[in-house]
Amino acid sequence: MVDHLLGIEGLSKTDIYRYLDAAHSFVEVSERDIKKVPTLRGKTIVHVFFEPSTRTLASFDIAGKRLSADTINVSASSSSVKKGETLLDTVRTLESMNPDVLVIRHSESGAARFASQYLTRSSVVNAGDGSHEHPTQALLDLLTLRQHFSSMKRGIEGLKVGFVGDVRHSRVARSNVWAHLALGNEVRLIGPTTLVPSDFAGVFGGGVTIEHDLAAGLKGLDVVVCLRMQLERQDEHFVPNLDEYSKEYCVSERLLKDLAPSSVVLHPGPMNRGTEISGEVADGPRSLIRRQVNNGVAVRMAVLYLLARTVESHETGVVA
Ligand code: NCD
């Protein structure tokens, strides 16, 4: 049976650590002079991106190449999608060429799962589906936190984690919240009522706290995750305007210094400096943002490896 990575919801703590442990061993490969291992030689990975992407697409592509797989990128703007081909027809056409893994990004929630139900031979990785999930982003965020907190002799359990901003439309927040709940962490969702509706906790079956006041929400956090306003997914006005929004919800060093002095800050990118995060925080010592981008490659190597490995590479270990 082929395996997929469609979301974090439903993964156990053991599943999450399995990905993180594999990613940990791939971090070192990217630090070598020759950044390539033969682990997925002869495997084919197709990236099908129906939405724009810089980091995610580049790091999946680099990850596949560092594992010696053959990779190709199909983007909506240059493919038959432009000519009206449906997701299903596109995916089935690509599967006829026998790829081992299809990495899919799509604006519709549920697109990756939908595709996986029709594919018989290829694994599907969800690289972001609408406002639903972005599992590899959550895993790279956790890897980044694990590196940081292990250097302080702490693990990634027992943390207080807050998500600030457009939680409603953020697939990054959803995947991360599921992950932190699986790890037993305290989760706070912070933002205006339009972007963090009071009944939103129900989405996660309880277990999260909602806070509409930024200062109250930040108080005592270990981790602050800033989220971009997802204007492309908003079909109505959720905030009066971005200036008003930033006055109330921009995460600044002045606030963090007082309310969460030892916190670290994550942002999945792309960032809007001065809207959801100040430049001072983004470039300051508590920012792990560059490390996140760097870890994107190792996490995607781990995911591709765990889904597409052959019996032999499994037996000889992760990194050849
Ligand atoms: C995120 C995404 O596409 O969901 N970006 C990313 O993958 N690095 C977040 C965003 O677009 O705001």
XYZ file of C-alpha atoms and ligand atoms in Angstrom:
332
model
C 0.000 0.000 0.000
C 1.330 3.480 -0.812
C 1.802 5.941 2.021
C 0.913 9.643 1.901
C 1.519 12.743 4.017
C -1.724 14.700 3.765
C -1.816 16.477 7.117
C -0.697 16.496 10.724
C -4.205 15.909 12.087
C -4.377 12.312 13.180
C -0.603 11.799 13.457
C 0.611 10.501 16.799
C 3.499 11.866 18.801
C 5.506 8.822 17.642
C 4.761 9.593 13.970
C 5.909 13.187 14.470
C 9.174 12.160 16.130
C 9.762 9.638 13.326
C 9.808 12.494 10.811
C 11.876 14.739 13.091
C 14.459 12.039 13.804
C 14.876 11.324 10.098
C 15.129 15.061 9.371
C 17.787 15.399 12.055
C 19.999 12.926 10.223
C 19.513 14.783 6.942
C 20.564 18.173 8.349
C 24.155 17.008 8.231
C 23.978 16.069 4.530
C 23.259 19.692 3.616
C 26.357 20.793 5.517
C 28.664 18.540 3.492
C 30.791 19.754 0.651
C 29.084 17.255 -1.674
C 25.435 17.536 -0.648
C 24.103 14.381 -2.208
C 23.297 10.833 -1.068
C 22.157 7.979 -3.312
C 19.137 7.098 -1.144
C 16.406 7.703 -3.743
C 18.393 7.019 -6.918
C 16.036 5.910 -9.699
C 12.964 7.432 -8.005
C 10.887 10.154 -9.666
C 9.274 13.040 -7.817
C 6.815 15.404 -9.511
C 5.921 18.749 -7.936
C 2.519 19.990 -9.066
C 2.004 23.535 -7.843
C -1.327 25.198 -8.602
C -0.431 28.155 -6.302
C 2.670 30.357 -6.128
C 5.559 29.249 -3.942
C 9.154 30.235 -3.350
C 10.460 28.399 -0.286
C 8.323 25.283 -0.390
C 8.882 24.457 -4.037
C 12.605 25.273 -3.948
C 13.206 23.206 -0.847
C 11.232 20.185 -2.098
C 13.190 20.337 -5.327
C 16.543 20.646 -3.571
C 15.536 17.870 -1.149
C 14.697 15.445 -3.952
C 17.934 16.259 -5.785
C 20.054 15.812 -2.648
C 18.524 12.327 -2.343
C 19.492 11.644 -6.009
C 15.863 11.361 -7.190
C 14.785 12.771 -10.552
C 12.521 15.755 -9.958
C 10.289 17.777 -12.246
C 8.173 20.835 -11.531
C 4.782 21.401 -13.113
C 3.261 24.796 -12.407
C -0.347 25.737 -13.089
C 0.614 28.757 -15.150
C 2.554 26.718 -17.690
C 0.567 23.457 -17.667
C -2.722 22.285 -19.199
C -4.467 23.513 -16.039
C -4.518 26.849 -17.870
C -6.472 25.096 -20.624
C -9.145 23.954 -18.176
C -7.859 20.501 -17.238
C -9.233 19.358 -13.872
C -7.082 18.474 -10.879
C -8.020 14.832 -11.303
C -7.097 14.709 -14.998
C -3.805 16.518 -14.335
C -2.896 14.182 -11.524
C -3.911 11.043 -13.447
C -1.919 12.196 -16.479
C 1.130 12.669 -14.301
C 0.652 9.304 -12.595
C 0.661 7.572 -15.980
C 4.358 8.496 -16.117
C 4.922 6.465 -12.939
C 6.299 8.986 -10.470
C 6.974 7.627 -6.998
C 5.850 10.804 -5.249
C 3.521 13.650 -6.262
C 3.971 16.810 -4.205
C 0.822 18.911 -4.559
C -0.008 22.512 -3.671
C -3.527 23.709 -4.423
C -5.864 26.515 -3.369
C -8.702 24.108 -2.514
C -8.772 22.547 0.934
C -8.778 18.776 0.567
C -7.095 18.767 -2.875
C -4.186 16.531 -1.832
C -6.487 14.015 -0.143
C -8.769 14.031 -3.184
C -5.810 13.281 -5.460
C -4.521 10.524 -3.168
C -7.847 8.706 -3.377
C -7.489 8.288 -7.124
C -3.833 7.350 -7.269
C -2.805 3.758 -6.927
C 0.964 3.823 -7.274
C 2.238 7.261 -6.225
C 2.574 8.697 -2.742
C 1.077 12.154 -2.276
C 2.614 14.891 -0.155
C 0.427 17.867 0.665
C 2.501 21.021 0.124
C -0.414 23.240 1.220
C -4.138 22.863 0.421
C -6.174 26.057 0.765
C -6.628 27.030 4.400
C -6.482 23.410 5.506
C -2.998 21.966 6.156
C 0.674 22.400 5.336
C 2.235 19.442 7.127
C 5.862 19.841 6.037
C 5.854 23.452 7.273
C 4.707 22.270 10.715
C 7.412 19.598 10.765
C 10.158 22.071 9.850
C 8.875 24.462 12.509
C 9.091 21.655 15.068
C 12.571 20.665 13.927
C 13.642 24.296 14.355
C 12.155 24.426 17.856
C 13.726 21.087 18.740
C 17.179 22.366 17.775
C 16.654 25.563 19.733
C 15.249 24.039 22.906
C 17.673 21.099 22.938
C 20.508 23.643 23.060
C 18.852 24.847 26.271
C 18.453 21.264 27.571
C 14.724 21.312 26.947
C 12.564 19.284 24.603
C 9.579 20.445 22.577
C 6.973 19.229 25.047
C 5.532 21.373 27.823
C 5.842 24.546 25.709
C 3.443 27.485 25.568
C 2.924 28.325 21.899
C 0.947 31.269 20.480
C -0.176 31.883 16.893
C -0.746 35.543 16.076
C -2.761 36.917 13.159
C -4.823 35.377 10.402
C -5.373 32.023 12.085
C -8.677 31.553 10.287
C -7.106 31.213 6.834
C -3.745 29.784 7.823
C -2.920 26.206 6.859
C 0.411 26.683 8.637
C -1.381 27.419 11.909
C -3.719 24.443 11.549
C -0.940 21.936 10.922
C 1.135 23.418 13.733
C -1.757 23.405 16.194
C -2.424 19.710 15.553
C 1.271 18.990 16.074
C 1.501 20.930 19.326
C -1.665 19.323 20.635
C -0.214 15.886 19.834
C 2.876 16.873 21.847
C 0.685 18.055 24.743
C 1.678 21.716 24.419
C -0.381 24.718 25.494
C -1.747 26.479 22.408
C -3.060 30.049 22.184
C -4.692 31.558 19.096
C -4.344 35.342 19.073
C -5.992 37.873 16.762
C -9.123 39.915 16.096
C -12.500 38.180 16.405
C -12.878 38.148 12.622
C -9.635 36.206 12.154
C -9.787 34.140 15.329
C -13.508 33.528 15.874
C -14.427 32.634 19.438
C -15.800 29.255 18.415
C -12.624 28.351 16.526
C -11.326 26.246 19.399
C -14.001 23.715 18.430
C -12.090 23.007 15.191
C -9.402 21.410 17.321
C -11.801 19.683 19.697
C -10.991 22.135 22.498
C -7.502 22.164 23.985
C -6.669 25.653 22.659
C -7.249 29.089 24.198
C -8.459 32.084 22.199
C -7.203 35.572 22.979
C -8.253 38.738 21.159
C -5.852 41.046 22.995
C -2.268 40.772 21.750
C -0.570 41.647 25.040
C -2.686 39.171 27.024
C -2.029 36.494 24.431
C 1.757 36.964 24.364
C 2.176 36.843 28.129
C 4.477 34.018 29.198
C 4.799 32.364 25.769
C 7.851 30.266 24.889
C 7.120 30.388 21.160
C 5.404 33.084 19.088
C 4.371 32.129 15.539
C 3.539 35.183 13.406
C 1.159 34.609 10.513
C 0.787 36.510 7.265
C -2.557 38.067 6.445
C -3.869 35.643 3.771
C -5.456 38.314 1.583
C -5.734 35.873 -1.322
C -8.074 33.673 0.736
C -10.209 36.510 2.093
C -13.345 37.157 0.085
C -14.574 39.896 2.426
C -12.993 42.514 4.693
C -11.755 40.926 7.894
C -9.908 44.016 9.168
C -10.625 47.734 8.534
C -7.234 48.161 6.859
C -3.708 46.832 7.308
C -2.487 49.963 9.166
C -5.212 49.611 11.787
C -4.493 45.908 12.031
C -0.769 46.378 12.577
C -1.344 48.948 15.315
C -3.087 46.255 17.334
C -1.472 43.021 16.224
C 2.051 43.654 14.951
C 4.462 41.621 17.120
C 7.147 44.031 18.300
C 10.279 43.715 20.409
C 8.844 46.229 22.874
C 5.972 43.837 23.667
C 8.046 40.661 23.674
C 10.725 42.126 25.933
C 8.127 42.725 28.641
C 5.634 39.916 28.123
C 7.585 36.941 26.804
C 11.246 37.832 27.380
C 12.716 34.419 26.641
C 10.414 33.609 23.710
C 11.556 32.676 20.228
C 9.736 33.804 17.094
C 8.810 31.846 13.978
C 7.314 33.007 10.692
C 6.661 30.669 7.745
C 7.270 33.423 5.177
C 6.567 35.324 3.068
C 6.757 38.089 5.697
C 5.070 41.463 5.636
C 7.377 43.500 7.828
C 5.567 46.123 9.813
C 2.195 44.373 9.392
C 2.331 41.122 11.403
C 5.967 41.343 12.588
C 8.366 44.233 13.122
C 11.667 44.258 11.281
C 13.437 44.393 14.624
C 11.870 41.085 15.709
C 12.322 39.433 12.310
C 16.048 40.194 12.254
C 16.667 40.103 15.995
C 18.191 37.459 18.247
C 14.916 35.726 19.099
C 14.063 35.128 15.435
C 14.466 31.552 14.147
C 13.123 32.466 10.721
C 16.293 31.818 8.718
C 16.787 28.525 10.503
C 13.246 27.536 9.486
C 14.078 28.021 5.808
C 17.289 26.098 6.225
C 15.479 23.196 7.923
C 12.897 23.040 5.129
C 15.295 21.010 3.016
C 16.126 18.419 5.707
C 12.465 17.940 6.634
C 11.437 17.451 3.016
C 14.311 15.008 2.502
C 12.988 13.071 5.507
C 9.415 13.035 4.215
C 10.452 11.964 0.702
C 12.757 9.333 2.132
C 10.145 7.860 4.450
C 7.552 7.692 1.667
C 9.686 6.602 -1.259
C 12.559 4.593 0.189
C 13.290 1.209 -1.217
C 13.694 -1.882 0.951
C 17.458 -1.766 0.440
C 17.883 1.865 1.481
C 15.721 1.158 4.518
C 18.031 -1.645 5.546
C 21.182 0.343 5.068
C 20.016 3.311 7.151
C 18.826 6.798 6.399
C 21.972 8.476 5.174
C 24.268 6.608 2.820
C 2.940 29.573 3.796
C 1.911 28.975 2.877
O 2.061 28.961 1.666
O 0.929 28.488 3.413
N 4.173 29.807 3.194
C 5.059 28.791 3.040
O 4.747 27.707 2.622
N 6.308 29.035 3.432
C 2.438 30.748 4.545
C 1.938 31.919 3.795
O 1.804 31.931 2.570
O 1.641 32.912 4.475
